[in-house]
Amino acid sequence: MNLKILVTAGDGIGPEVTNEAVAVLRDVAELGGHTIQIEEKRIGGVAIVKDGTPLPKETLDAALASDAVLLGAVGGNEFNSLAPDKRPEAGLLALRAALGGFANLRPCFSFKELVANSPLRPEIVEGTDIMFVRELLGGAYFGKPREYDKEKGVGYNTMIYTRDEVARVARVAFNLARNRRKKLTSVDKANVLEVSQLWRAVVTEVGKEFPDVELEHQYIDAMAMHIMNRPRDFDVVVTENLFGDILTDESGVITGSLGMLPSATIGGKVDLYEPVHGSAPDIAGKGLANPLGAILTGAMILRLTAKLETEAKAIQASVRKVLEQGFRTPDLARSNPQAFTVLSTKDMGAKVRETVKQLVAVSS
Ligand code: IPM
Ligand code: MG
């Protein structure tokens, strides 16, 4: 098959990690007799500097004309004083809105080789396998009215959902749960927020279509604690945009590094793929970034957009193998750097590619 991917590498470590992800994708595709066409466009801070806007029209047009978009990261300290609608992040939010994907899948999986890398005790994290489904186009991120009035000293946003927006993301989550361990946890703040009362009512209603899936509701504050205390108890977790943003960063504690976490956004015109981590300006350009989150994001492109399950699995297996062999980027070696072979971003990418080739050679 022929897959057209637009790469918007963005800021900070974005270019370094997407370079490795793309190299892995190219190799895997070639081994399987598929072709991948890569185009690159600017987004975020680099686009503000070069084009005067965080999402140039050229980037948006190219995104809409591709099968999938792979984003690196956006943001940088030099933009911190800008208003939200002028910042690098605004480019990503506009891209998400234009592509229309509303279900952001963020798997959080505890590799057994990384158990010691988590600040949590091994018996807590071992075996964790959660699929977060974060609603991505609603809530406070997009709700209107919104304003920061400096003179008056007042700022506000609107956390708003409609029945349809909740129902469609709930269906995605129930369907995923149906094919996993058949448990769905819906997270809200229905003891305080009206918008969460709607959320809970609609998720419950949709749940009637899925009698085989066990549904539980949790409040966001309690859930933030449960995820740290007993992450293994959760299978699929569905929640609104802002709560999902927070919970998925928190779940980085389970692997001990946000650098491991991939994500995919589906349900719109074009699927959007981005590692969960940010632009990490403090380590950008130093070869210290962990490309595995981006590489695993590449595996999600193959699984969900290209429907190449074997190839997706080969990438996942290679990541595991590389970890098994003791290779680490610095963020994964904190517990005991002497025990591992610590690699640069590029060398980690190369290791994964080398391993993918071996795996494919053995299986064919
Ligand atoms: C994420 C990020 C983004 C978000 C930012 C960069 C706009 O934190 O993807 O989790 O808040 O959605
Ligand atoms: Mg986030």
CSV table of C-alpha atoms and ligand atoms in Angstrom, one decimal:
chain,number,residue,atom,x,y,z
A,1,MET,CA,0.0,0.0,0.0
A,2,ASN,CA,1.0,3.6,-0.4
A,3,LEU,CA,0.7,5.8,2.7
A,4,LYS,CA,1.0,9.6,2.6
A,5,ILE,CA,2.2,11.0,5.9
A,6,LEU,CA,2.6,14.7,6.6
A,7,VAL,CA,5.2,15.3,9.3
A,8,THR,CA,4.9,18.5,11.3
A,9,ALA,CA,7.9,18.1,13.5
A,10,GLY,CA,7.4,21.5,15.3
A,11,ASP,CA,9.6,22.7,18.1
A,12,GLY,CA,12.2,21.6,20.6
A,13,ILE,CA,12.8,17.9,20.5
A,14,GLY,CA,10.0,17.4,17.9
A,15,PRO,CA,12.3,17.3,14.9
A,16,GLU,CA,14.8,14.8,16.6
A,17,VAL,CA,12.1,12.3,17.7
A,18,THR,CA,10.0,12.5,14.5
A,19,ASN,CA,13.2,11.9,12.4
A,20,GLU,CA,13.7,8.6,14.2
A,21,ALA,CA,10.0,7.6,13.9
A,22,VAL,CA,10.0,8.4,10.2
A,23,ALA,CA,13.2,6.3,9.7
A,24,VAL,CA,11.6,3.4,11.4
A,25,LEU,CA,8.4,3.7,9.5
A,26,ARG,CA,10.3,3.8,6.2
A,27,ASP,CA,12.3,0.7,7.0
A,28,VAL,CA,9.3,-1.3,8.2
A,29,ALA,CA,7.2,-0.2,5.2
A,30,GLU,CA,10.0,-1.2,2.8
A,31,LEU,CA,10.4,-4.6,4.4
A,32,GLY,CA,6.7,-5.2,3.9
A,33,GLY,CA,6.7,-4.0,0.3
A,34,HIS,CA,4.8,-0.8,1.1
A,35,THR,CA,5.7,2.7,0.2
A,36,ILE,CA,5.5,5.7,2.5
A,37,GLN,CA,5.5,9.2,1.1
A,38,ILE,CA,6.7,11.8,3.6
A,39,GLU,CA,6.1,15.5,3.3
A,40,GLU,CA,7.2,18.0,5.9
A,41,LYS,CA,5.6,21.3,7.0
A,42,ARG,CA,6.0,23.8,9.7
A,43,ILE,CA,3.8,24.2,12.8
A,44,GLY,CA,4.1,25.9,16.2
A,45,GLY,CA,6.9,28.2,17.2
A,46,VAL,CA,9.0,27.5,14.1
A,47,ALA,CA,6.0,28.6,12.0
A,48,ILE,CA,5.4,31.7,14.1
A,49,VAL,CA,9.0,32.7,13.5
A,50,LYS,CA,9.1,31.9,9.7
A,51,ASP,CA,5.5,32.4,8.6
A,52,GLY,CA,4.0,34.7,11.2
A,53,THR,CA,1.4,32.1,12.3
A,54,PRO,CA,1.5,28.9,14.3
A,55,LEU,CA,-0.5,27.0,11.6
A,56,PRO,CA,0.3,28.2,8.0
A,57,LYS,CA,-2.3,27.5,5.4
A,58,GLU,CA,0.2,25.5,3.5
A,59,THR,CA,0.6,23.1,6.4
A,60,LEU,CA,-3.2,22.8,6.9
A,61,ASP,CA,-3.8,22.1,3.2
A,62,ALA,CA,-1.0,19.5,3.2
A,63,ALA,CA,-2.5,17.9,6.3
A,64,LEU,CA,-5.9,17.6,4.8
A,65,ALA,CA,-4.4,16.0,1.7
A,66,SER,CA,-2.6,13.3,3.6
A,67,ASP,CA,-3.6,9.9,5.1
A,68,ALA,CA,-2.1,10.7,8.5
A,69,VAL,CA,-0.3,13.6,10.2
A,70,LEU,CA,2.6,12.9,12.5
A,71,LEU,CA,3.3,15.8,14.9
A,72,GLY,CA,6.5,16.1,17.0
A,73,ALA,CA,5.8,18.7,19.6
A,74,VAL,CA,5.0,22.4,19.9
A,75,GLY,CA,5.9,25.2,22.3
A,76,GLY,CA,8.9,27.1,23.6
A,77,ASN,CA,9.8,29.4,26.5
A,78,GLU,CA,10.2,32.4,24.1
A,79,PHE,CA,6.5,32.4,23.4
A,80,ASN,CA,5.4,32.3,27.0
A,81,SER,CA,4.2,35.9,27.1
A,82,LEU,CA,1.9,35.5,24.0
A,83,ALA,CA,-1.9,35.3,24.4
A,84,PRO,CA,-3.2,31.7,24.1
A,85,ASP,CA,-4.5,32.3,20.5
A,86,LYS,CA,-1.1,33.5,19.3
A,87,ARG,CA,1.1,30.8,20.9
A,88,PRO,CA,2.6,27.7,19.2
A,89,GLU,CA,0.0,25.5,21.0
A,90,ALA,CA,-2.8,27.4,19.1
A,91,GLY,CA,-1.4,26.0,15.9
A,92,LEU,CA,-1.8,22.4,17.2
A,93,LEU,CA,-5.3,23.1,18.5
A,94,ALA,CA,-6.4,24.6,15.2
A,95,LEU,CA,-4.9,21.6,13.4
A,96,ARG,CA,-6.8,19.2,15.7
A,97,ALA,CA,-10.1,21.1,15.0
A,98,ALA,CA,-9.6,21.2,11.3
A,99,LEU,CA,-8.7,17.5,11.0
A,100,GLY,CA,-11.8,16.7,13.2
A,101,GLY,CA,-10.5,13.7,15.2
A,102,PHE,CA,-12.3,13.7,18.5
A,103,ALA,CA,-11.0,10.6,20.2
A,104,ASN,CA,-7.5,10.8,21.3
A,105,LEU,CA,-6.2,7.3,22.2
A,106,ARG,CA,-3.3,7.4,24.7
A,107,PRO,CA,-2.1,3.9,25.7
A,108,CYS,CA,-0.1,3.7,28.9
A,109,PHE,CA,1.7,0.4,29.0
A,110,SER,CA,4.2,-0.7,31.6
A,111,PHE,CA,7.1,-2.5,29.9
A,112,LYS,CA,8.5,-4.9,32.4
A,113,GLU,CA,12.0,-3.7,31.6
A,114,LEU,CA,11.0,-0.2,32.7
A,115,VAL,CA,9.3,-1.1,36.0
A,116,ALA,CA,12.3,0.1,38.0
A,117,ASN,CA,12.3,3.4,36.2
A,118,SER,CA,9.0,4.4,37.8
A,119,PRO,CA,9.2,6.2,41.1
A,120,LEU,CA,6.2,4.0,42.1
A,121,ARG,CA,6.9,0.6,43.6
A,122,PRO,CA,7.3,-2.3,41.1
A,123,GLU,CA,4.3,-4.3,42.5
A,124,ILE,CA,2.1,-1.3,41.8
A,125,VAL,CA,3.1,-0.6,38.2
A,126,GLU,CA,4.0,-4.0,36.9
A,127,GLY,CA,1.4,-5.2,34.3
A,128,THR,CA,-0.3,-1.9,33.9
A,129,ASP,CA,-2.1,-1.6,30.6
A,130,ILE,CA,-4.5,1.3,30.3
A,131,MET,CA,-6.0,2.9,27.2
A,132,PHE,CA,-7.0,6.5,27.9
A,133,VAL,CA,-9.5,7.9,25.5
A,134,ARG,CA,-9.3,11.7,25.8
A,135,GLU,CA,-12.1,13.7,24.2
A,136,LEU,CA,-10.0,16.2,22.1
A,137,LEU,CA,-12.3,18.7,20.5
A,138,GLY,CA,-14.5,20.0,23.2
A,139,GLY,CA,-14.5,21.2,26.8
A,140,ALA,CA,-12.6,24.2,28.1
A,141,TYR,CA,-10.1,24.0,25.2
A,142,PHE,CA,-12.6,25.1,22.6
A,143,GLY,CA,-15.6,26.4,24.6
A,144,LYS,CA,-16.8,29.9,24.2
A,145,PRO,CA,-17.0,32.5,25.6
A,146,ARG,CA,-13.4,32.7,26.8
A,147,GLU,CA,-11.5,35.8,27.7
A,148,TYR,CA,-8.7,37.3,29.7
A,149,ASP,CA,-9.4,40.9,30.4
A,150,LYS,CA,-6.3,42.4,32.0
A,151,GLU,CA,-7.9,45.7,32.8
A,152,LYS,CA,-10.8,44.2,34.7
A,153,GLY,CA,-8.7,41.5,36.2
A,154,VAL,CA,-10.9,38.7,35.1
A,155,GLY,CA,-10.3,35.6,33.0
A,156,TYR,CA,-12.6,32.7,32.2
A,157,ASN,CA,-13.2,29.7,29.9
A,158,THR,CA,-16.3,27.7,29.1
A,159,MET,CA,-16.2,24.0,29.7
A,160,ILE,CA,-19.0,22.9,27.4
A,161,TYR,CA,-20.2,19.6,25.8
A,162,THR,CA,-23.2,18.5,23.8
A,163,ARG,CA,-24.8,15.1,24.1
A,164,ASP,CA,-23.5,14.1,20.6
A,165,GLU,CA,-19.9,15.1,21.5
A,166,VAL,CA,-20.0,12.9,24.6
A,167,ALA,CA,-21.9,10.0,22.9
A,168,ARG,CA,-19.4,9.7,20.0
A,169,VAL,CA,-16.3,9.5,22.2
A,170,ALA,CA,-18.1,7.2,24.6
A,171,ARG,CA,-18.8,4.8,21.8
A,172,VAL,CA,-15.1,4.7,20.7
A,173,ALA,CA,-14.2,3.9,24.3
A,174,PHE,CA,-16.8,1.2,24.8
A,175,ASN,CA,-15.8,-0.4,21.5
A,176,LEU,CA,-12.1,-0.4,22.6
A,177,ALA,CA,-13.1,-1.9,26.0
A,178,ARG,CA,-15.2,-4.6,24.3
A,179,ASN,CA,-12.0,-5.8,22.5
A,180,ARG,CA,-9.8,-5.6,25.6
A,181,ARG,CA,-10.7,-6.5,29.2
A,182,LYS,CA,-14.3,-5.2,29.0
A,183,LYS,CA,-14.0,-2.5,31.6
A,184,LEU,CA,-14.6,1.2,31.1
A,185,THR,CA,-13.9,3.9,33.6
A,186,SER,CA,-15.5,7.2,32.9
A,187,VAL,CA,-13.9,10.2,34.7
A,188,ASP,CA,-15.8,13.4,35.5
A,189,LYS,CA,-16.5,15.9,38.2
A,190,ALA,CA,-20.3,15.3,38.4
A,191,ASN,CA,-20.4,16.3,42.1
A,192,VAL,CA,-19.6,19.9,41.1
A,193,LEU,CA,-19.9,20.6,37.4
A,194,GLU,CA,-23.1,20.5,35.3
A,195,VAL,CA,-21.1,19.7,32.2
A,196,SER,CA,-20.0,16.5,34.0
A,197,GLN,CA,-23.6,15.6,34.9
A,198,LEU,CA,-24.3,15.6,31.2
A,199,TRP,CA,-21.1,13.6,30.6
A,200,ARG,CA,-22.1,11.0,33.1
A,201,ALA,CA,-25.7,10.7,32.0
A,202,VAL,CA,-24.7,10.3,28.3
A,203,VAL,CA,-21.9,7.8,29.0
A,204,THR,CA,-24.4,5.7,31.1
A,205,GLU,CA,-27.0,5.9,28.3
A,206,VAL,CA,-24.5,4.8,25.6
A,207,GLY,CA,-23.4,2.0,28.0
A,208,LYS,CA,-26.7,0.3,27.5
A,209,GLU,CA,-25.6,-0.5,23.9
A,210,PHE,CA,-22.6,-2.4,25.5
A,211,PRO,CA,-24.0,-4.7,28.1
A,212,ASP,CA,-20.8,-6.8,27.9
A,213,VAL,CA,-18.7,-3.9,29.1
A,214,GLU,CA,-18.6,-3.1,32.8
A,215,LEU,CA,-18.9,0.7,33.3
A,216,GLU,CA,-17.7,2.6,36.4
A,217,HIS,CA,-17.7,6.3,37.1
A,218,GLN,CA,-14.9,8.1,39.0
A,219,TYR,CA,-14.4,11.7,40.0
A,220,ILE,CA,-11.3,13.2,38.5
A,221,ASP,CA,-9.7,14.0,41.9
A,222,ALA,CA,-10.1,10.5,43.2
A,223,MET,CA,-9.0,9.1,39.8
A,224,ALA,CA,-5.8,11.1,40.0
A,225,MET,CA,-5.0,9.1,43.1
A,226,HIS,CA,-6.3,5.7,42.0
A,227,ILE,CA,-4.0,5.9,38.9
A,228,MET,CA,-1.0,6.1,41.2
A,229,ASN,CA,-2.3,3.6,43.8
A,230,ARG,CA,-3.7,0.9,41.6
A,231,PRO,CA,-3.1,1.5,37.9
A,232,ARG,CA,-3.5,-2.1,37.1
A,233,ASP,CA,-7.2,-2.0,37.9
A,234,PHE,CA,-8.0,0.1,34.9
A,235,ASP,CA,-8.6,-1.0,31.3
A,236,VAL,CA,-10.1,1.8,29.2
A,237,VAL,CA,-10.5,5.2,30.7
A,238,VAL,CA,-12.7,7.8,29.0
A,239,THR,CA,-12.7,11.5,30.0
A,240,GLU,CA,-13.1,15.0,28.7
A,241,ASN,CA,-10.4,17.1,27.2
A,242,LEU,CA,-8.7,18.9,30.1
A,243,PHE,CA,-9.0,16.0,32.6
A,244,GLY,CA,-7.5,13.7,29.9
A,245,ASP,CA,-4.6,16.1,29.3
A,246,ILE,CA,-3.8,16.0,33.0
A,247,LEU,CA,-4.4,12.3,33.7
A,248,THR,CA,-2.2,11.2,30.7
A,249,ASP,CA,0.7,13.3,31.8
A,250,GLU,CA,0.3,11.8,35.3
A,251,SER,CA,0.3,8.3,33.8
A,252,GLY,CA,3.9,9.1,32.5
A,253,VAL,CA,4.9,8.3,36.1
A,254,ILE,CA,4.0,4.7,35.5
A,255,THR,CA,6.7,4.3,32.9
A,256,GLY,CA,8.9,6.8,34.7
A,257,SER,CA,9.1,8.9,31.5
A,258,LEU,CA,6.6,10.7,29.3
A,259,GLY,CA,9.0,10.0,26.5
A,260,MET,CA,7.5,6.4,26.2
A,261,LEU,CA,3.9,7.4,25.5
A,262,PRO,CA,2.4,7.5,22.1
A,263,SER,CA,-1.0,8.8,20.9
A,264,ALA,CA,-3.4,8.7,18.0
A,265,THR,CA,-6.4,10.8,17.3
A,266,ILE,CA,-9.2,9.2,15.3
A,267,GLY,CA,-12.7,9.9,14.1
A,268,GLY,CA,-12.1,12.9,11.9
A,269,LYS,CA,-11.1,13.5,8.2
A,270,VAL,CA,-7.5,12.7,8.8
A,271,ASP,CA,-5.9,10.8,11.7
A,272,LEU,CA,-3.4,12.8,13.8
A,273,TYR,CA,-0.6,11.2,15.6
A,274,GLU,CA,1.5,12.7,18.3
A,275,PRO,CA,3.7,11.5,21.2
A,276,VAL,CA,2.2,12.6,24.5
A,277,HIS,CA,5.4,14.4,25.6
A,278,GLY,CA,6.0,18.1,24.9
A,279,SER,CA,8.8,20.0,23.2
A,280,ALA,CA,11.2,19.8,26.1
A,281,PRO,CA,13.2,22.9,25.2
A,282,ASP,CA,15.7,22.2,28.0
A,283,ILE,CA,17.1,19.1,26.2
A,284,ALA,CA,16.4,20.0,22.6
A,285,GLY,CA,19.2,19.5,20.1
A,286,LYS,CA,21.3,17.6,22.5
A,287,GLY,CA,20.5,14.1,21.4
A,288,LEU,CA,19.1,13.4,24.8
A,289,ALA,CA,15.4,13.0,23.8
A,290,ASN,CA,13.7,9.6,23.9
A,291,PRO,CA,12.4,8.8,20.4
A,292,LEU,CA,10.5,5.7,21.6
A,293,GLY,CA,7.2,7.5,22.2
A,294,ALA,CA,7.4,8.9,18.7
A,295,ILE,CA,8.4,5.5,17.3
A,296,LEU,CA,5.5,3.8,19.1
A,297,THR,CA,3.3,6.6,17.7
A,298,GLY,CA,4.5,5.5,14.3
A,299,ALA,CA,3.3,1.9,15.1
A,300,MET,CA,-0.1,3.4,15.8
A,301,ILE,CA,-0.2,5.0,12.3
A,302,LEU,CA,0.5,1.5,10.8
A,303,ARG,CA,-2.1,-0.1,13.0
A,304,LEU,CA,-5.0,2.4,12.8
A,305,THR,CA,-4.6,4.3,9.5
A,306,ALA,CA,-2.7,1.8,7.4
A,307,LYS,CA,-4.2,-1.4,9.0
A,308,LEU,CA,-0.8,-3.0,8.9
A,309,GLU,CA,-1.1,-4.9,12.2
A,310,THR,CA,1.9,-7.2,11.6
A,311,GLU,CA,4.2,-4.2,10.9
A,312,ALA,CA,2.8,-2.3,13.9
A,313,LYS,CA,3.5,-5.3,16.1
A,314,ALA,CA,7.0,-5.6,14.7
A,315,ILE,CA,7.8,-2.0,15.8
A,316,GLN,CA,6.4,-2.7,19.3
A,317,ALA,CA,8.3,-5.9,19.6
A,318,SER,CA,11.5,-4.2,18.6
A,319,VAL,CA,11.1,-1.5,21.2
A,320,ARG,CA,10.7,-4.2,23.8
A,321,LYS,CA,13.7,-6.1,22.5
A,322,VAL,CA,15.9,-3.0,22.6
A,323,LEU,CA,14.9,-2.4,26.2
A,324,GLU,CA,15.4,-6.1,27.1
A,325,GLN,CA,19.0,-5.7,25.7
A,326,GLY,CA,19.6,-2.9,28.2
A,327,PHE,CA,19.6,0.0,25.8
A,328,ARG,CA,18.2,3.2,27.2
A,329,THR,CA,17.9,6.9,26.6
A,330,PRO,CA,18.9,9.0,29.7
A,331,ASP,CA,15.2,9.4,30.8
A,332,LEU,CA,14.9,5.6,31.1
A,333,ALA,CA,18.2,5.1,32.9
A,334,ARG,CA,17.7,7.3,35.9
A,335,SER,CA,17.3,4.4,38.4
A,336,ASN,CA,20.8,3.0,37.7
A,337,PRO,CA,22.7,4.5,34.7
A,338,GLN,CA,25.6,2.1,35.2
A,339,ALA,CA,23.4,-0.9,34.6
A,340,PHE,CA,22.5,0.2,31.0
A,341,THR,CA,23.9,1.2,27.7
A,342,VAL,CA,22.7,4.8,27.4
A,343,LEU,CA,22.2,5.9,23.8
A,344,SER,CA,21.5,9.2,22.1
A,345,THR,CA,18.3,9.9,20.3
A,346,LYS,CA,19.8,8.8,16.9
A,347,ASP,CA,21.5,5.7,18.2
A,348,MET,CA,18.3,4.6,19.9
A,349,GLY,CA,16.4,5.1,16.6
A,350,ALA,CA,19.1,3.1,14.8
A,351,LYS,CA,18.9,0.3,17.4
A,352,VAL,CA,15.2,0.0,16.9
A,353,ARG,CA,15.6,-0.2,13.1
A,354,GLU,CA,18.3,-2.8,13.3
A,355,THR,CA,16.1,-4.9,15.6
A,356,VAL,CA,13.0,-4.5,13.3
A,357,LYS,CA,15.1,-5.8,10.4
A,358,GLN,CA,16.2,-8.8,12.4
A,359,LEU,CA,12.7,-9.6,13.6
A,360,VAL,CA,11.2,-9.4,10.2
A,361,ALA,CA,14.0,-11.5,8.7
A,362,VAL,CA,13.3,-14.2,11.3
A,363,SER,CA,9.6,-14.2,10.8
A,364,SER,CA,9.7,-14.3,7.0
B,1,IPM,C1,-1.0,17.4,24.9
B,1,IPM,C2,-0.4,18.8,25.1
B,1,IPM,C3,-1.3,19.8,24.3
B,1,IPM,C4,-2.7,19.8,25.0
B,1,IPM,C5,-0.8,21.2,24.2
B,1,IPM,C6,0.6,21.3,23.6
B,1,IPM,C7,-1.7,22.1,23.4
B,1,IPM,O1,-0.3,19.1,26.4
B,1,IPM,O2,-1.1,17.0,23.7
B,1,IPM,O3,-1.2,16.8,25.9
B,1,IPM,O4,-2.9,20.5,26.0
B,1,IPM,O5,-3.5,19.1,24.4
B,2,MG,MG,-0.7,17.4,27.7
